[in-house]
PDB file of C-alpha atoms in Angstrom:
ATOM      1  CA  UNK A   1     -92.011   9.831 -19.467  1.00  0.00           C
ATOM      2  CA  UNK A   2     -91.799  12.988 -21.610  1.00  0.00           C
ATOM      3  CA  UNK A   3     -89.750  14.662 -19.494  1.00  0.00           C
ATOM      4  CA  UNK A   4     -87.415  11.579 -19.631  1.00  0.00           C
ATOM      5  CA  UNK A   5     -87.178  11.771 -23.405  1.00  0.00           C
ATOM      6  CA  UNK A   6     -87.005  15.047 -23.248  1.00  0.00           C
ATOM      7  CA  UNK A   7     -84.151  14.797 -20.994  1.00  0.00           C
ATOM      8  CA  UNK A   8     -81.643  11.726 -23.117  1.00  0.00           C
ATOM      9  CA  UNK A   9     -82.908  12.959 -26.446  1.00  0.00           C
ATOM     10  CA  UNK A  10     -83.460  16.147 -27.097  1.00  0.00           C
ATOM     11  CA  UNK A  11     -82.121  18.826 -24.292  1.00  0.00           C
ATOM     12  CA  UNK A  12     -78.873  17.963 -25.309  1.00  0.00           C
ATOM     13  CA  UNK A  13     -79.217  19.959 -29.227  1.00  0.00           C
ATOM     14  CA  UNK A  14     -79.959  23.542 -26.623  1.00  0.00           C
ATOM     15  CA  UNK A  15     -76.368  23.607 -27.743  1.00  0.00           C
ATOM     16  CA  UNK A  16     -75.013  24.706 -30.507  1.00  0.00           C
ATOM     17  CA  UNK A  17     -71.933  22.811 -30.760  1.00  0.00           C
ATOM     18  CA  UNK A  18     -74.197  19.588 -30.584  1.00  0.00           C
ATOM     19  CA  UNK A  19     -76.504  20.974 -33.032  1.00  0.00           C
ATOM     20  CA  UNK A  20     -73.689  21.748 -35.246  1.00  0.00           C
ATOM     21  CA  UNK A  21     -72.216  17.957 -34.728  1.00  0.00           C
ATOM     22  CA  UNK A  22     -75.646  16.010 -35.440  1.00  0.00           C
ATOM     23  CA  UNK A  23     -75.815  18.088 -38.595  1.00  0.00           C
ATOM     24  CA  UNK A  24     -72.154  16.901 -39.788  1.00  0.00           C
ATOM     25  CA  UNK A  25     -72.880  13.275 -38.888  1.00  0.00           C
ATOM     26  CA  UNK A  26     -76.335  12.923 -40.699  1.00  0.00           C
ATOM     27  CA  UNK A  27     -73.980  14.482 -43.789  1.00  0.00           C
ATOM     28  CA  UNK A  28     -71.182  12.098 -43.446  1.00  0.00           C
ATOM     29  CA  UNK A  29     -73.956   9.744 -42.659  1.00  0.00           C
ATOM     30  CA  UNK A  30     -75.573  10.011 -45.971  1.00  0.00           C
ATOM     31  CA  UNK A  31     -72.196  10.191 -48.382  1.00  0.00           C
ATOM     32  CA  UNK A  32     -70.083   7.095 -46.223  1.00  0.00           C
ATOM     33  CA  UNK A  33     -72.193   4.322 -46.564  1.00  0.00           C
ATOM     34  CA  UNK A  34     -73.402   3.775 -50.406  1.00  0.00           C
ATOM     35  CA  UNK A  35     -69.688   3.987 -50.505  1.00  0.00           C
ATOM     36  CA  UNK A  36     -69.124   1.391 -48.117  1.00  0.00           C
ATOM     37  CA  UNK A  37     -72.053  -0.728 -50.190  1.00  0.00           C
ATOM     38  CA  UNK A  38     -70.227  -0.689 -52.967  1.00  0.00           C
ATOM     39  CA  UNK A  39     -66.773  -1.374 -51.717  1.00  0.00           C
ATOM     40  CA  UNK A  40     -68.026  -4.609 -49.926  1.00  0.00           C
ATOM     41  CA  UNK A  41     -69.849  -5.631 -53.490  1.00  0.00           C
ATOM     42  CA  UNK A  42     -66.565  -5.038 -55.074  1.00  0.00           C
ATOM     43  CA  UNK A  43     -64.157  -7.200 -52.587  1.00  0.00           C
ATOM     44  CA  UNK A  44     -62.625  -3.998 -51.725  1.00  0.00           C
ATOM     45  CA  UNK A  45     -63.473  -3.725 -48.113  1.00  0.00           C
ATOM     46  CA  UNK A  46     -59.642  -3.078 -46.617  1.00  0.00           C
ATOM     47  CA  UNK A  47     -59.257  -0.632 -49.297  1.00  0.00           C
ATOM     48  CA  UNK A  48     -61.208   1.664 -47.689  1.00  0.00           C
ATOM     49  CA  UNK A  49     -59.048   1.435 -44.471  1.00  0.00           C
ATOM     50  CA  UNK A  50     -55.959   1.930 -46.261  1.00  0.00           C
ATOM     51  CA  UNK A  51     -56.820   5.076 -48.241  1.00  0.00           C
ATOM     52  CA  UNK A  52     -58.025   6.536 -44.775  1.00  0.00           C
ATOM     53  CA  UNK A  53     -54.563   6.322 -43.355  1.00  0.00           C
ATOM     54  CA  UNK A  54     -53.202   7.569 -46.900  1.00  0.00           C
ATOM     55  CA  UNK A  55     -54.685  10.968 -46.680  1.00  0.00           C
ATOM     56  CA  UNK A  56     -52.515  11.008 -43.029  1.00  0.00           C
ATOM     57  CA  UNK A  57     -49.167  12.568 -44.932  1.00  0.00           C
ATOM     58  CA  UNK A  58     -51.731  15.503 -46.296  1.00  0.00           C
ATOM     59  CA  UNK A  59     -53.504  16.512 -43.455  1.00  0.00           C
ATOM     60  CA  UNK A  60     -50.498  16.683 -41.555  1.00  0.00           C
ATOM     61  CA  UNK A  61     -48.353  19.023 -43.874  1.00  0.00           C
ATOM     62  CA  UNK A  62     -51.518  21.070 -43.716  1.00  0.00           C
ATOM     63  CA  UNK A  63     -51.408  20.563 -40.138  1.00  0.00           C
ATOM     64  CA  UNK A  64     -47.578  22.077 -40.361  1.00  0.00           C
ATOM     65  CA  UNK A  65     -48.433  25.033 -42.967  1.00  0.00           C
ATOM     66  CA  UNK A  66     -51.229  26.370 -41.449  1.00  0.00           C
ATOM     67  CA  UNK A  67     -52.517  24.451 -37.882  1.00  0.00           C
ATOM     68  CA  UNK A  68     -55.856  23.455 -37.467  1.00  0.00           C
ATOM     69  CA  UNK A  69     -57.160  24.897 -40.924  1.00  0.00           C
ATOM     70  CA  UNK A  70     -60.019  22.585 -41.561  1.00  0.00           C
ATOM     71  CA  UNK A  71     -59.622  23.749 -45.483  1.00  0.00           C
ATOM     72  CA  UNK A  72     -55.377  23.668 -46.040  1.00  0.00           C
ATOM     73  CA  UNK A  73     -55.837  20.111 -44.070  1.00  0.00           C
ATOM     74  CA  UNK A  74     -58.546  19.075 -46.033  1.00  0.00           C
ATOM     75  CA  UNK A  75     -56.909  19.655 -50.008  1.00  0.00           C
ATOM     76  CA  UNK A  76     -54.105  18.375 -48.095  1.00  0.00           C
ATOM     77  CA  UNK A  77     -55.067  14.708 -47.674  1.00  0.00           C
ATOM     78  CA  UNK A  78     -57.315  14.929 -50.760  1.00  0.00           C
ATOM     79  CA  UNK A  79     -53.990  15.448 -52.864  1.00  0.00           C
ATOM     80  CA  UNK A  80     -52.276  12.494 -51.320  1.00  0.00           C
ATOM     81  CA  UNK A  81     -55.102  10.333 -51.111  1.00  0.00           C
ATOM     82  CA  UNK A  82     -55.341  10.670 -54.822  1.00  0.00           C
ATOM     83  CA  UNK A  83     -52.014  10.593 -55.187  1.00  0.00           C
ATOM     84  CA  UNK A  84     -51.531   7.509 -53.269  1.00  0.00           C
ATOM     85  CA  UNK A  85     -54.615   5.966 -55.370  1.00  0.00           C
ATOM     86  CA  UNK A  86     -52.575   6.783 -58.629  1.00  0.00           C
ATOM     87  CA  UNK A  87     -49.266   4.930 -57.285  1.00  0.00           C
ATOM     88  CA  UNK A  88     -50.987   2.108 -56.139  1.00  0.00           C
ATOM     89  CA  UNK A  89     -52.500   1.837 -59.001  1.00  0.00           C
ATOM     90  CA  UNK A  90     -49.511   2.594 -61.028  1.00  0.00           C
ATOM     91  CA  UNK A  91     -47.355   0.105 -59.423  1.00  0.00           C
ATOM     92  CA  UNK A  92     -49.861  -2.623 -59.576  1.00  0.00           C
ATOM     93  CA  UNK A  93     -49.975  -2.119 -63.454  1.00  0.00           C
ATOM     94  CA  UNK A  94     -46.014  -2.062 -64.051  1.00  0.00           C
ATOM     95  CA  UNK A  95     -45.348  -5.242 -61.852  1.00  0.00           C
ATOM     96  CA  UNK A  96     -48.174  -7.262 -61.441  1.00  0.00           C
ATOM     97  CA  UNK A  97     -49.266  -6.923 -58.151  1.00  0.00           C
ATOM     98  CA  UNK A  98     -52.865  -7.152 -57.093  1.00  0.00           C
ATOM     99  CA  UNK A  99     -53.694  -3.572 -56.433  1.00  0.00           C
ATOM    100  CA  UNK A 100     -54.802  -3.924 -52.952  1.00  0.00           C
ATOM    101  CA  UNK A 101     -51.730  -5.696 -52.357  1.00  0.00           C
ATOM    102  CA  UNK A 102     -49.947  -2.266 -53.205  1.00  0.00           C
ATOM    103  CA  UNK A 103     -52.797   0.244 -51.704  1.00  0.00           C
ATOM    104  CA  UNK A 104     -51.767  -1.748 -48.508  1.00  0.00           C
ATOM    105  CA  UNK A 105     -48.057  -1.268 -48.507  1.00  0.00           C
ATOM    106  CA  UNK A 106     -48.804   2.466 -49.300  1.00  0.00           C
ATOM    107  CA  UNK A 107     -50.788   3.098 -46.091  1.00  0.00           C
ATOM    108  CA  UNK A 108     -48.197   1.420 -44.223  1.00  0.00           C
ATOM    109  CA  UNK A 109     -45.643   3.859 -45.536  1.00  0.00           C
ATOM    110  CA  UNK A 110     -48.365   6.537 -45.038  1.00  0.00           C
ATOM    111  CA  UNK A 111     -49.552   5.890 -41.558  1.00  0.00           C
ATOM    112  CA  UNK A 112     -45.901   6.097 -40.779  1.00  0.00           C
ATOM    113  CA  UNK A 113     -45.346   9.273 -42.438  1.00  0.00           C
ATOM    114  CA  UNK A 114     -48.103  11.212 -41.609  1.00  0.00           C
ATOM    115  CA  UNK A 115     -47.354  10.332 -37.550  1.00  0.00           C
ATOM    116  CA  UNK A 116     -43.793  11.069 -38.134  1.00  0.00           C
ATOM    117  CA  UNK A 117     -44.867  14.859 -39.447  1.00  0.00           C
ATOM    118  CA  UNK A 118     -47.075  15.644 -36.575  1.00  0.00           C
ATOM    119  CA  UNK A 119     -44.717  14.646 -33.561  1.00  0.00           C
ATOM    120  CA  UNK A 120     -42.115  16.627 -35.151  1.00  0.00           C
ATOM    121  CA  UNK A 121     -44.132  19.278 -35.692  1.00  0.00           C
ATOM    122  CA  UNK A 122     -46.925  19.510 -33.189  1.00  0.00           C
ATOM    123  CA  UNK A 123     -47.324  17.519 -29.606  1.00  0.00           C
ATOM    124  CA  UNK A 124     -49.396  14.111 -28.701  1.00  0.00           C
ATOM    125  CA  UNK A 125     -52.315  16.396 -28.586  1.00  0.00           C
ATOM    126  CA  UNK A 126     -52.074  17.289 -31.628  1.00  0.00           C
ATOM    127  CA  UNK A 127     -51.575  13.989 -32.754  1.00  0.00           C
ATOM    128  CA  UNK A 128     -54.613  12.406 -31.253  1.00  0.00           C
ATOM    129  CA  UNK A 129     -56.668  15.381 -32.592  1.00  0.00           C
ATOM    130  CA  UNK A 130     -55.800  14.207 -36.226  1.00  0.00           C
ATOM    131  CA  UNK A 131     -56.015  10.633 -35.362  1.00  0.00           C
ATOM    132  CA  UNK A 132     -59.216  10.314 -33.283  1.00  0.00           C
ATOM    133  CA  UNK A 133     -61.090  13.618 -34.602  1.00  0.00           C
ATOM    134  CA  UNK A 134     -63.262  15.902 -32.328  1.00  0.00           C
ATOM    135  CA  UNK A 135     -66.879  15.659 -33.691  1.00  0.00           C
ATOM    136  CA  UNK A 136     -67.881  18.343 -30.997  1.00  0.00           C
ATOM    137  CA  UNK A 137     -65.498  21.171 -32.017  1.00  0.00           C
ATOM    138  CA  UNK A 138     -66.692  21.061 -35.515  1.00  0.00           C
ATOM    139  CA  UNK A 139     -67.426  25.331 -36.611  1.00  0.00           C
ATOM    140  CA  UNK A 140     -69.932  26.668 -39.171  1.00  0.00           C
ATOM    141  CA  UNK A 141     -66.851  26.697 -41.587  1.00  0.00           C
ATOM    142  CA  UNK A 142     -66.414  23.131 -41.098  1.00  0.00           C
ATOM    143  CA  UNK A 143     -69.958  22.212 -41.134  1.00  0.00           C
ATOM    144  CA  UNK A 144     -70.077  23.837 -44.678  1.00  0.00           C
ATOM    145  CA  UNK A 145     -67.281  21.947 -45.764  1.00  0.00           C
ATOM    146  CA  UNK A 146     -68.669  18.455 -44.631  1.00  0.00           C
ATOM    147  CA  UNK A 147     -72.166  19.394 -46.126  1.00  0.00           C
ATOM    148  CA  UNK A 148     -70.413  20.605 -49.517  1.00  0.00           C
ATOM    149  CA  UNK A 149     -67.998  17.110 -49.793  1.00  0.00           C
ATOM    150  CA  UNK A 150     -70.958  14.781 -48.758  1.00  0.00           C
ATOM    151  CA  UNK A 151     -73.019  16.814 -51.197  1.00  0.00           C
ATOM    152  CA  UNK A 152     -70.928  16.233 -54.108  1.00  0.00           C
ATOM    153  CA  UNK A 153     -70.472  12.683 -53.212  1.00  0.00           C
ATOM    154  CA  UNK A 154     -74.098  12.428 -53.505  1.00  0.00           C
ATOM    155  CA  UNK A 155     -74.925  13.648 -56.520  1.00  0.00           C
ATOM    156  CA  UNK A 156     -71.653  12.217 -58.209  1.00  0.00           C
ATOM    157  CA  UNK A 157     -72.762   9.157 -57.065  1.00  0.00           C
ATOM    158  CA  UNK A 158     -76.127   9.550 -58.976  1.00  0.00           C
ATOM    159  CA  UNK A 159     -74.854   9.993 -61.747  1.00  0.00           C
ATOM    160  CA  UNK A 160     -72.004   6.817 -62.050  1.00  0.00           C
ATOM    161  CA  UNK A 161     -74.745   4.836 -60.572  1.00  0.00           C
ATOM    162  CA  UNK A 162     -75.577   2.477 -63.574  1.00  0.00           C
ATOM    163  CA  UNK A 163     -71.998   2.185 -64.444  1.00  0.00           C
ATOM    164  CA  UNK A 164     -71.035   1.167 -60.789  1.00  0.00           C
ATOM    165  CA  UNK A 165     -73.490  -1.454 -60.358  1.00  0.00           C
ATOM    166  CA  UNK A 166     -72.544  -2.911 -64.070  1.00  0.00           C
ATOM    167  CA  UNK A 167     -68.744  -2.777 -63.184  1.00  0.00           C
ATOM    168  CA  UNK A 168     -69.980  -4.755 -59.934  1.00  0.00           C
ATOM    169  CA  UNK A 169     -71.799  -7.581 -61.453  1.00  0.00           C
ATOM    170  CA  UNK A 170     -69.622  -7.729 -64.981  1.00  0.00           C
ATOM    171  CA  UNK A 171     -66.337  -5.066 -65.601  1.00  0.00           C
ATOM    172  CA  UNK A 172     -65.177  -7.271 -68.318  1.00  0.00           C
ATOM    173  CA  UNK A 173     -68.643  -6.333 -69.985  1.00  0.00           C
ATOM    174  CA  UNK A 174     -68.763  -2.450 -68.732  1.00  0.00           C
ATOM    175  CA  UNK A 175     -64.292  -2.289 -70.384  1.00  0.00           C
ATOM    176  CA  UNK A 176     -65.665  -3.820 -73.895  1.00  0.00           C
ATOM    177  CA  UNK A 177     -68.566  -1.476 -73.921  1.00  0.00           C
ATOM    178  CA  UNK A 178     -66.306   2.187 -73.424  1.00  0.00           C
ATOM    179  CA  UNK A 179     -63.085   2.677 -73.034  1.00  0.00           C
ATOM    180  CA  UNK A 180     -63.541   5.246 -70.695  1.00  0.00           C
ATOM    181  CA  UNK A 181     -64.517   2.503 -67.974  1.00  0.00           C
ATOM    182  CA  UNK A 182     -61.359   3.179 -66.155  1.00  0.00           C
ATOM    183  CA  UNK A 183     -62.881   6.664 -65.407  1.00  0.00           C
ATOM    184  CA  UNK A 184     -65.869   5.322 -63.399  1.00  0.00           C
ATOM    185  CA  UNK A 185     -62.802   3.356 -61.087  1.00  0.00           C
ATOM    186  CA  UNK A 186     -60.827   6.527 -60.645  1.00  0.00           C
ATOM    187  CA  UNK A 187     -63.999   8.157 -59.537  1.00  0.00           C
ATOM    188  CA  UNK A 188     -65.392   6.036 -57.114  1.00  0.00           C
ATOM    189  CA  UNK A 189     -61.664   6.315 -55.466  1.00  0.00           C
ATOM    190  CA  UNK A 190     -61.701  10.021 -55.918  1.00  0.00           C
ATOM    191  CA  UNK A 191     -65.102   9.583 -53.650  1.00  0.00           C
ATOM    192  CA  UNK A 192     -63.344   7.661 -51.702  1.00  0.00           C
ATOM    193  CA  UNK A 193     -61.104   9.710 -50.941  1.00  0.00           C
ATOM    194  CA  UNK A 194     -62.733  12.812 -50.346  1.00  0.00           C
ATOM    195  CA  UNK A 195     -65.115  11.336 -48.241  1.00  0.00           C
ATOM    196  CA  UNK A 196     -62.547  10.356 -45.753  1.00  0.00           C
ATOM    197  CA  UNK A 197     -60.896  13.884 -45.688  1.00  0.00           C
ATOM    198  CA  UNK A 198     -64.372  14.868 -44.694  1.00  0.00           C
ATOM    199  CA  UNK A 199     -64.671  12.476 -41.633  1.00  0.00           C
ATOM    200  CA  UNK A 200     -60.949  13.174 -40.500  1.00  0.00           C
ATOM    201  CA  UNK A 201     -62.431  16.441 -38.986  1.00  0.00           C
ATOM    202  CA  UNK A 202     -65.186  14.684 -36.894  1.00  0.00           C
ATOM    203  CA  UNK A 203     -63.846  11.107 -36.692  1.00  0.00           C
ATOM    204  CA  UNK A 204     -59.986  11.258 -36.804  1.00  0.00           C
ATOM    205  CA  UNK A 205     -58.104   9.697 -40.141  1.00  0.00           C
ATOM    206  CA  UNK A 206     -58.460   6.499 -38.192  1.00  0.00           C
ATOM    207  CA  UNK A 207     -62.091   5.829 -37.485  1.00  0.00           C
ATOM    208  CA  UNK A 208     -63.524   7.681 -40.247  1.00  0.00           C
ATOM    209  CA  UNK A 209     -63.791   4.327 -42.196  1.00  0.00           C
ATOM    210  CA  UNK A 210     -65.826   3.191 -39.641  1.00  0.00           C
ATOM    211  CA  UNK A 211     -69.289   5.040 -40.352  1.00  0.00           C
ATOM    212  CA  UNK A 212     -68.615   3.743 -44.355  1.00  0.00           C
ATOM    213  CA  UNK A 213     -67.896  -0.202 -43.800  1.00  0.00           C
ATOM    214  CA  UNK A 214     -69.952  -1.089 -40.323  1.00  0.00           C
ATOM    215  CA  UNK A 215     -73.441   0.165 -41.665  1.00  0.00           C
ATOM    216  CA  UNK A 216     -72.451  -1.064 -44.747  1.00  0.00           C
ATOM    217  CA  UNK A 217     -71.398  -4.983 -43.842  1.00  0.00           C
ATOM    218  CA  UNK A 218     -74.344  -4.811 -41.113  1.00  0.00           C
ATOM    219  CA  UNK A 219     -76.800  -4.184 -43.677  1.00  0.00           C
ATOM    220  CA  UNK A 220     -75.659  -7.407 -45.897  1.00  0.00           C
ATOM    221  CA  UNK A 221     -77.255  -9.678 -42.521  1.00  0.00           C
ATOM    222  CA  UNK A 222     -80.739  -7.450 -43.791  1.00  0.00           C
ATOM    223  CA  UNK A 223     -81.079  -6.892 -47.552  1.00  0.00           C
ATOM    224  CA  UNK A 224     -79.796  -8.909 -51.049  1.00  0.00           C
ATOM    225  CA  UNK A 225     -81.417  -6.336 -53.015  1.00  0.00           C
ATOM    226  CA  UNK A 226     -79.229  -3.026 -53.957  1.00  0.00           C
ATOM    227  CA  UNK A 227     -81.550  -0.361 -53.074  1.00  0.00           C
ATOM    228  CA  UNK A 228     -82.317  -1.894 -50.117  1.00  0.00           C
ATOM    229  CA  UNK A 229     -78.596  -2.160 -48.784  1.00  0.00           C
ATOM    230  CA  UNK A 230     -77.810   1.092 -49.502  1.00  0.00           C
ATOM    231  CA  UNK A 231     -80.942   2.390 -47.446  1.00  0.00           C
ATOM    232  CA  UNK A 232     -80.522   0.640 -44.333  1.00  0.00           C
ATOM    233  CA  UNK A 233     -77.019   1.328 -44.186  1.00  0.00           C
ATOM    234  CA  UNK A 234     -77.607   5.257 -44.212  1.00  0.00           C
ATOM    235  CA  UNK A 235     -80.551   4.363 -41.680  1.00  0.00           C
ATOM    236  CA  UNK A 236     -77.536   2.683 -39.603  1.00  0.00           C
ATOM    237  CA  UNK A 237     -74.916   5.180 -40.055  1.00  0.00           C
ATOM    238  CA  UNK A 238     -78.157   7.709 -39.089  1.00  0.00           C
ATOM    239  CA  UNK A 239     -78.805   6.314 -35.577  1.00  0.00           C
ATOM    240  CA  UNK A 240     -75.124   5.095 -35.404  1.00  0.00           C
ATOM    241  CA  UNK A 241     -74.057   8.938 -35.520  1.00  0.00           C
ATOM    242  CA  UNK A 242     -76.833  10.426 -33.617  1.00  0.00           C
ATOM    243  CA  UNK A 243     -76.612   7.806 -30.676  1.00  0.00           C
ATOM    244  CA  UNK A 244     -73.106   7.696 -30.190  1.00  0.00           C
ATOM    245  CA  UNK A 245     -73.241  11.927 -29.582  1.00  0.00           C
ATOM    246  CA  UNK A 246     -76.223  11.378 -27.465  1.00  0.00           C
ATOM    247  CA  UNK A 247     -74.377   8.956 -25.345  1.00  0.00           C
ATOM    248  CA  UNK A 248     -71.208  11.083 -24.958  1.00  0.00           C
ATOM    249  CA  UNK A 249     -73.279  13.818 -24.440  1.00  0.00           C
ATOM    250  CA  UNK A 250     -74.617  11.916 -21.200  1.00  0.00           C
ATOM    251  CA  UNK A 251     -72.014   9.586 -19.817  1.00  0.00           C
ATOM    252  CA  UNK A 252     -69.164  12.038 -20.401  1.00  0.00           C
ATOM    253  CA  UNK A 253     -67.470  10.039 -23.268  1.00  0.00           C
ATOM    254  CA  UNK A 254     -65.377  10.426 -26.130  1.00  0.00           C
ATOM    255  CA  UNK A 255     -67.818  11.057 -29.362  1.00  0.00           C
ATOM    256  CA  UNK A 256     -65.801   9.221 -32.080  1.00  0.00           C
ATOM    257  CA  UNK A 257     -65.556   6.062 -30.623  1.00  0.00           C
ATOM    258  CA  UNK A 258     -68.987   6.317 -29.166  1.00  0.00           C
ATOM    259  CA  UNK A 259     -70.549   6.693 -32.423  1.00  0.00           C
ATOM    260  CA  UNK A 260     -67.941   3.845 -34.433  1.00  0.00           C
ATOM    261  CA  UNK A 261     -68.523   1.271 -31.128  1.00  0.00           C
ATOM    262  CA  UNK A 262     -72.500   2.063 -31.555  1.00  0.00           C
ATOM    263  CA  UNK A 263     -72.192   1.001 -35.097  1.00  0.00           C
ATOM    264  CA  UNK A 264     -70.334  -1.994 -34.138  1.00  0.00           C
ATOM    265  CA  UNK A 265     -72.960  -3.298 -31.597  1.00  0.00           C
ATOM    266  CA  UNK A 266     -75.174  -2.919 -34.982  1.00  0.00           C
ATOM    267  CA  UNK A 267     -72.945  -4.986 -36.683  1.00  0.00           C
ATOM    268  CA  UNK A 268     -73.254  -7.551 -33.412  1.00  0.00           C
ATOM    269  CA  UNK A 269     -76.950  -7.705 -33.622  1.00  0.00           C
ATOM    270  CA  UNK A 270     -77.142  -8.283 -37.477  1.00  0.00           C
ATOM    271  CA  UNK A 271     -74.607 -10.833 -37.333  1.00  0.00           C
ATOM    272  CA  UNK A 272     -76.632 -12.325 -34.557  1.00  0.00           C
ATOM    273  CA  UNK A 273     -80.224 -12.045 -35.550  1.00  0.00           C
ATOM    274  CA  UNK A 274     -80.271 -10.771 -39.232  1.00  0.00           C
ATOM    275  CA  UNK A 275     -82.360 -11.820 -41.670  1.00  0.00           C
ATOM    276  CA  UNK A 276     -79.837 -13.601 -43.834  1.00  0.00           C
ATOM    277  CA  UNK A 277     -76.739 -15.250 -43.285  1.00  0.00           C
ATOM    278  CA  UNK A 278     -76.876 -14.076 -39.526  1.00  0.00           C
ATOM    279  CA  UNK A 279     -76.629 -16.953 -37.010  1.00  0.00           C
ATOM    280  CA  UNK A 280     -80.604 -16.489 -36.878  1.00  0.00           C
ATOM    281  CA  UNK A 281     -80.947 -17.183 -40.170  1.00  0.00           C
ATOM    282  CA  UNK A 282     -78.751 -20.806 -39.963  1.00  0.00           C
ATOM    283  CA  UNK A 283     -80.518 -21.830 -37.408  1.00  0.00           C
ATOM    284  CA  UNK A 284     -84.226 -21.171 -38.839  1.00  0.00           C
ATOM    285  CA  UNK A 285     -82.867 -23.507 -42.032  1.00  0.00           C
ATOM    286  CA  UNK A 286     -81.823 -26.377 -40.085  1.00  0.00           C
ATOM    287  CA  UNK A 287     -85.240 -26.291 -37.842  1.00  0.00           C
ATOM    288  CA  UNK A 288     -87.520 -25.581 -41.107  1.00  0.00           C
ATOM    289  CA  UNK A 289     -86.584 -28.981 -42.993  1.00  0.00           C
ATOM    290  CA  UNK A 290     -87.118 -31.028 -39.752  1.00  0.00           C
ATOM    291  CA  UNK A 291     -90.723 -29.108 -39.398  1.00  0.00           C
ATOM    292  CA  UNK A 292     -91.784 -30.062 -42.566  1.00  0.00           C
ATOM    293  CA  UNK A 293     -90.520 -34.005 -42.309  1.00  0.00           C
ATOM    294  CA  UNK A 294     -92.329 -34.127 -39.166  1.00  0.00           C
ATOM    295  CA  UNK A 295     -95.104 -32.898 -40.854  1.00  0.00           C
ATOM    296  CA  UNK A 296     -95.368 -34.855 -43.693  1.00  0.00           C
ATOM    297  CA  UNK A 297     -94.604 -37.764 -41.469  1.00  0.00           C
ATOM    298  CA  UNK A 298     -97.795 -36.755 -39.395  1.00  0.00           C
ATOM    299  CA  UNK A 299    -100.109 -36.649 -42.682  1.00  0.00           C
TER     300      UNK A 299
END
C-alpha cells in the first residue's frame, strides 16, 4: 500500500520540472480563486472569461518581439488587458451600454486579434502553446514570476478587502462614502488582469479562467459565509492543480486540461451532492417536511 502511494503520489516530484509545476499551481492556486469569489458575488462571472482572451493581442506582440519571453509576454498582455478594461469601461460610460456588454465585444475583437498575430508570425505550434499553456515547461524564471504576481495579488487583496465586500453587498453606500470608490473597481480588474497573464504561461490564455471561476462557483454548493467560500475554493483549486499534474504525469495526458476538467468534475459533485442548493440539498427539503407531518401525525 505504501509503495502504491508512493508510486501515484509522490515519485512523480523526483523531477524537477514537476516540482517546479506543483509549485506554480499551488501559487496560481492561491491568487485565482478569492478572485473568482468575488466575481461570482458581483454578477461578473463572464467577465473574467473575456479579459482572459483580452490579454491575447499582448502576449502575442510579445510573442513577435521577443519569442517565448515569459517577461516581454507577460507586460505584454498586462498592458492590453488594462487597456481593454479602460475601453470597456470607457465606452460603457459614453453610450450607455452595460459594461459587460462592451468587455464582451472587446474579447471578441481580441481573441481575433491576438490569433491573427501569432499565425502570421509564428506556426500552429506556437499558437496552441499560447492558447493551451504548458504547465510542465514552466523555468525557475517563470516560477518567480508566477510566485511574485500571485504574491502581489495576495496581499493587494488584503488590503481592498473591506472595501470589496462593502462594494458587494451595497456600492451605492461604499460611492457616497469616498469618491475614490472607483479605485477599488479599477483594482480588482487590474488583479484581474494580472492574474490571468500569470496563468497564460501554465494554462494557455484560454483555460486560465478556469482555476479562478470552477473552485469558485463549486464552492457556492458548500459555504454562504465569505470566509468560508474563499477557503474551500483555494482548497479546490489546491487538489484541482495538484491532481490534474498527477494524472498527466501517469496516463500520459495533457496537464492544462487535466487540471481545468479535474476542477470541473468538482464542480459535478457539488452541484450534485453539495450542501446547499445542490440537487442533494432539494431533495433533503422536500423529504424533511413530509418526515415531520408523518411525525406529528404519529404523536
Amino acid at each position: 500500500m505504501l509503495d502504491l502511494l508512493n508510486t501515484w503520489l509522490i515519485s512523480p516530484f523526483d523531477y524537477g520540472f514537476m516540482r517546479r509545476a506543483v509549485v506554480g499551481g499551488l501559487a496560481l492556486s492561491l491568487a485565482a480563486p478569492p478572485l473568482g469569489v468575488f466575481l461570482v458575488l458581483r454578477g461578473m462571472s463572464l467577465i473574467g472569461d473575456a479579459m482572459a482572451h483580452a490579454i491575447l493581442p499582448g502576449v502575442a506582440l510579445g510573442f513577435l518581439l521577443a519569442g517565448f519571453s515569459l517577461p516581454i509576454m507577460s507586460i505584454g498582455g498586462v498592458l492590453f488587458g488594462l487597456m481593454v478594461a479602460l475601453l470597456a469601461g470607457a465606452v460603457s460610460k459614453m453610450g450607455g451600454q452595460r459594461e459587460d456588454a462592451a468587455m464582451a465585444s472587446f474579447f471578441i475583437i481580441s481573441l481575433a486579434a491576438g490569433v491573427m498575430l501569432i499565425s502570421l508570425g509564428g506556426s500552429s505550434v506556437d499558437l496552441t502553446h499560447v492558447l493551451f499553456g504548458s504547465i510542465l515547461a514552466i523555468n525557475s524564471t517563470a516560477l518567480m514570476l508566477i510566485a511574485g504576481i500571485s504574491t502581489l495579488i495576495v496581499v493587494t487583496l488584503a488590503i481592498i478587502f473591506r472595501a470589496l465586500v462593502v462594494e458587494c453587498l451595497d456600492p451605492l453606500f461604499l460611492r457616497g462614502q469616498s469618491r475614490r470608490s472607483g479605485w477599488v473597481h479599477s483594482v480588482f480588474l487590474g488583479l484581474l488582469v494580472l492574474n490571468l497573464t500569470a496563468g497564460f504561461q501554465t494554462l494557455g490564455t484560454l483555460m486560465a479562467v478556469g482555476l479562478m471561476m470552477l473552485p469558485a462557483t463549486s464552492a457556492r454548493f458548500w459555504s454562504k459565509r465569505l470566509e468560508g467560500l474563499i477557503g474551500i475554493a483555494i482548497v479546490l483549486a489546491m487538489v484541482s492543480s495538484t491532481g490534474g499534474l498527477l494524472l498527466s504525469f501517469h496516463l500520459d495526458i495533457p496537464s492544462g486540461p487535466s487540471i481545468i476538467l479535474l476542477a470541473g468534475a468538482g464542480y459535478l459533485f457539488s452541484a450534485l451532492f453539495g450542501r446547499y442548493h445542490s440537487l442533494a440539498a432539494k431533495l433533503r427539503r422536500k423529504t424533511t417536511p413530509l418526515a415531520v407531518e408523518q411525525g406529528s401525525l404519529e404523536s
